Coordinates of C-alpha atoms in Angstrom, one line a residue:
X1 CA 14.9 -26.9 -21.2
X2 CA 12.4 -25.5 -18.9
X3 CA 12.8 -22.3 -17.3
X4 CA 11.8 -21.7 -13.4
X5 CA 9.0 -19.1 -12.8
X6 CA 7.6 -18.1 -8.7
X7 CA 4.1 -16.4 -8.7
X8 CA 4.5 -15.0 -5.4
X9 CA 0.7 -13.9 -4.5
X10 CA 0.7 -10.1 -2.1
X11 CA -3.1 -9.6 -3.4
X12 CA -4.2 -9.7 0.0
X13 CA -5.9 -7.0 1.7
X14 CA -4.4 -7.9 5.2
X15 CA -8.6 -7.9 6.2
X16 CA -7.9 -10.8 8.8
X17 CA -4.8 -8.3 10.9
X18 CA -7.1 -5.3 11.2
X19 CA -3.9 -3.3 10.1
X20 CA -3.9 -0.3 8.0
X21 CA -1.6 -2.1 5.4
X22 CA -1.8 -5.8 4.2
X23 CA 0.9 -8.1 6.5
X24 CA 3.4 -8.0 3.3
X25 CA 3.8 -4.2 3.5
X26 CA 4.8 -4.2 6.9
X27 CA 8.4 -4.1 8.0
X28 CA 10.4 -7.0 9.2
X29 CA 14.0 -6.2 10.5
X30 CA 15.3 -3.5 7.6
X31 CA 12.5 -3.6 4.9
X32 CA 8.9 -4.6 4.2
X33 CA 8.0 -8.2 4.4
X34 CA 7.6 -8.8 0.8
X35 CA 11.2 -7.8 -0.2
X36 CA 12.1 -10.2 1.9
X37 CA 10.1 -13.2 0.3
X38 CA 11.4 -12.0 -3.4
X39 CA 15.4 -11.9 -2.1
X40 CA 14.6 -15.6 -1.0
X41 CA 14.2 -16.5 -4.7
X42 CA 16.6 -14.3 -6.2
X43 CA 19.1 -15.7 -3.9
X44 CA 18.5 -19.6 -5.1
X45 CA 20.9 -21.0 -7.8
X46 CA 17.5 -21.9 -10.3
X47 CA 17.2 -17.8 -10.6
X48 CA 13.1 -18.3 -11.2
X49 CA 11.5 -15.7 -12.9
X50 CA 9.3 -13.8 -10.3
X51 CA 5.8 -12.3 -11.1
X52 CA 4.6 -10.6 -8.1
X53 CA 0.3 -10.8 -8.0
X54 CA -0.6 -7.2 -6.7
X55 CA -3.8 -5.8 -5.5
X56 CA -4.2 -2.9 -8.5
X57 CA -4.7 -0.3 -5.5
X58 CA -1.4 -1.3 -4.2
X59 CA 1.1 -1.0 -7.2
X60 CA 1.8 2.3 -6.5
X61 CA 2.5 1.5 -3.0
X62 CA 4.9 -1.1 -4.1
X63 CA 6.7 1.8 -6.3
X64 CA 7.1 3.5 -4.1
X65 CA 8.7 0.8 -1.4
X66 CA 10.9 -0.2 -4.2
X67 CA 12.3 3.2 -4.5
X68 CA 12.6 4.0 -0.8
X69 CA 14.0 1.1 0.0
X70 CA 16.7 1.0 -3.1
X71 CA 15.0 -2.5 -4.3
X72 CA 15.6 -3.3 -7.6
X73 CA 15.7 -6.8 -7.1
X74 CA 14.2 -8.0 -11.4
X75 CA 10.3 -8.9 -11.1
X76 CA 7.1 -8.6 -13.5
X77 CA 3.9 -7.2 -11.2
X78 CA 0.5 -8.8 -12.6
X79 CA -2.7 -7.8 -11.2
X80 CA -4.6 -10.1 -8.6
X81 CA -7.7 -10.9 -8.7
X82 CA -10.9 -10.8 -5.9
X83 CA -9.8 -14.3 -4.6
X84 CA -6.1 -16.2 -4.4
X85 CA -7.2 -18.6 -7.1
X86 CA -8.1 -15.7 -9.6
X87 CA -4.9 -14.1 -8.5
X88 CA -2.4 -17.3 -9.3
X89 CA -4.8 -17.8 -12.3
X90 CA -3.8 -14.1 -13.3
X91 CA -0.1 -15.1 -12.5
X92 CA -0.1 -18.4 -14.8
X93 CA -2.0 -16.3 -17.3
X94 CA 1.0 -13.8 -17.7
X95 CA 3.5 -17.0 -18.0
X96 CA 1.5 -18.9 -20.4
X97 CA 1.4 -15.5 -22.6
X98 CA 5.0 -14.5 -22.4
X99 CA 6.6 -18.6 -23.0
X100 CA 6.8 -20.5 -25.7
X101 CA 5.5 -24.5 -24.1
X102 CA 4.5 -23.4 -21.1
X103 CA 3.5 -26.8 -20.0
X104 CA 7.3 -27.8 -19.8
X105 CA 8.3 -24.9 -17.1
X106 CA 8.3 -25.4 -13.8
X107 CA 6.2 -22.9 -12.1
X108 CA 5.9 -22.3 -7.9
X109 CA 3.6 -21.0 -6.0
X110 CA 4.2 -18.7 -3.0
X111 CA 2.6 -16.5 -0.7
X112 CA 3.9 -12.8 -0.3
X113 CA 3.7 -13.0 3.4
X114 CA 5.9 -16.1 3.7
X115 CA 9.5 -14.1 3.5
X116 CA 11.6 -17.4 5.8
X117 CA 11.4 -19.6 3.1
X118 CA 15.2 -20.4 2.6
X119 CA 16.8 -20.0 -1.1
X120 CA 18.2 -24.3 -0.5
X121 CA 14.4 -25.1 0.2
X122 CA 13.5 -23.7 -3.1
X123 CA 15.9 -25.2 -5.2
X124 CA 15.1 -28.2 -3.9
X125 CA 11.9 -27.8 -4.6
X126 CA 12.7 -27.3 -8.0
X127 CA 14.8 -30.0 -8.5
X128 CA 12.2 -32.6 -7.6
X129 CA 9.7 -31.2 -9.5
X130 CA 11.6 -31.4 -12.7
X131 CA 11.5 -35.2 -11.6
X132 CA 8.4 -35.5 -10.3
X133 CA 6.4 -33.1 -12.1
X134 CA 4.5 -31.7 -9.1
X135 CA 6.3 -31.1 -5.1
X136 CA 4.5 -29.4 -2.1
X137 CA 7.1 -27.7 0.2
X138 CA 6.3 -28.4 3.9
X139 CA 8.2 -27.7 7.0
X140 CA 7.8 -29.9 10.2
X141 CA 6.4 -27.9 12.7
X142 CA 8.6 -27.7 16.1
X143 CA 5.3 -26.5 18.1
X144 CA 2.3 -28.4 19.0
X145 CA -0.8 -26.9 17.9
X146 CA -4.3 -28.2 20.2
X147 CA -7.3 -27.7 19.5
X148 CA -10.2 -28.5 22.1
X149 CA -11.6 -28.2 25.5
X150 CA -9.6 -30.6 27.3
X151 CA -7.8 -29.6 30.2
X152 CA -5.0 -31.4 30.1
X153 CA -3.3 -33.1 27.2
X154 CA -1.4 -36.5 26.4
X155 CA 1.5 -35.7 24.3
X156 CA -0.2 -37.7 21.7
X157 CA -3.7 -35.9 21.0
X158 CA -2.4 -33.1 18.8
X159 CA -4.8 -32.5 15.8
X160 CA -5.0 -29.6 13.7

């Protein structure tokens, strides 16, 4: 039967937010961002497996949070490496070493700073991957997003 792994990815730097720590260190409501984003998969019914990708400079960090903030929520921390794609590499890497068949799990990928991802979202994910072999999660946005120099805009010339 396969078993239900999340690679959630907090390699990140935060370069882009000109902050002193990377967005998924920084506190939402009660506790940092990323704590958030790993009690979204804890609370689904699949229970996946979570490896958290790290920046190595930030493990310690992450310690310490965890202590702080009482966290003890189970999860397996995996280096990251200098892009995302090294970094889920390094994450399907730790799988693949610690699984026997591999290729029958089911394995998501999520991003650190992405804690309102609901627990029925991801098991529902899950479940259509096991028929499907492969699901993208995507939400509809409410908002229009615009792009260009127009002045004024007909409700029908959104682009991304």
């Amino acid at each position: 039967m396969a078993q239900q792994y999340v690679i959630i990815v907090a390699g990140g730097t935060g370069s882009r937010m000109n902050q002193l720590l990377p967005k998924q260190y920084l506190i939402l409501e009660d506790k940092p961002v990323l704590m958030h984003t790993i009690q979204a998969f804890y609370m689904c019914k699949t229970k996946p497996h979570i490896v958290l990708v790290l920046h190595p400079d930030m493990e310690s960090l992450w310690k310490d949070l965890c202590r702080d903030y009482h966290f003890d929520i189970p999860h397996h921390i995996v280096y990251g490496g200098t892009t995302r794609f090294q970094s889920v590499r390094n994450g399907l890497t730790y799988i693949c070493t610690r699984t026997d068949q591999p290729s029958e799990h089911l394995i998501a990928v999520h991003d650190a700073a992405r804690p309102l991802i609901r627990p029925e979202i991801i098991d529902h994910a899950y479940e259509l991957a096991a028929l499907k072999q492969a699901v993208v999660v995507a939400v509809k946005s409410t908002n229009s997003i615009r792009l260009g120099k127009r002045k004024r805009w007909k409700t029908d010339q959104f682009s991304l």
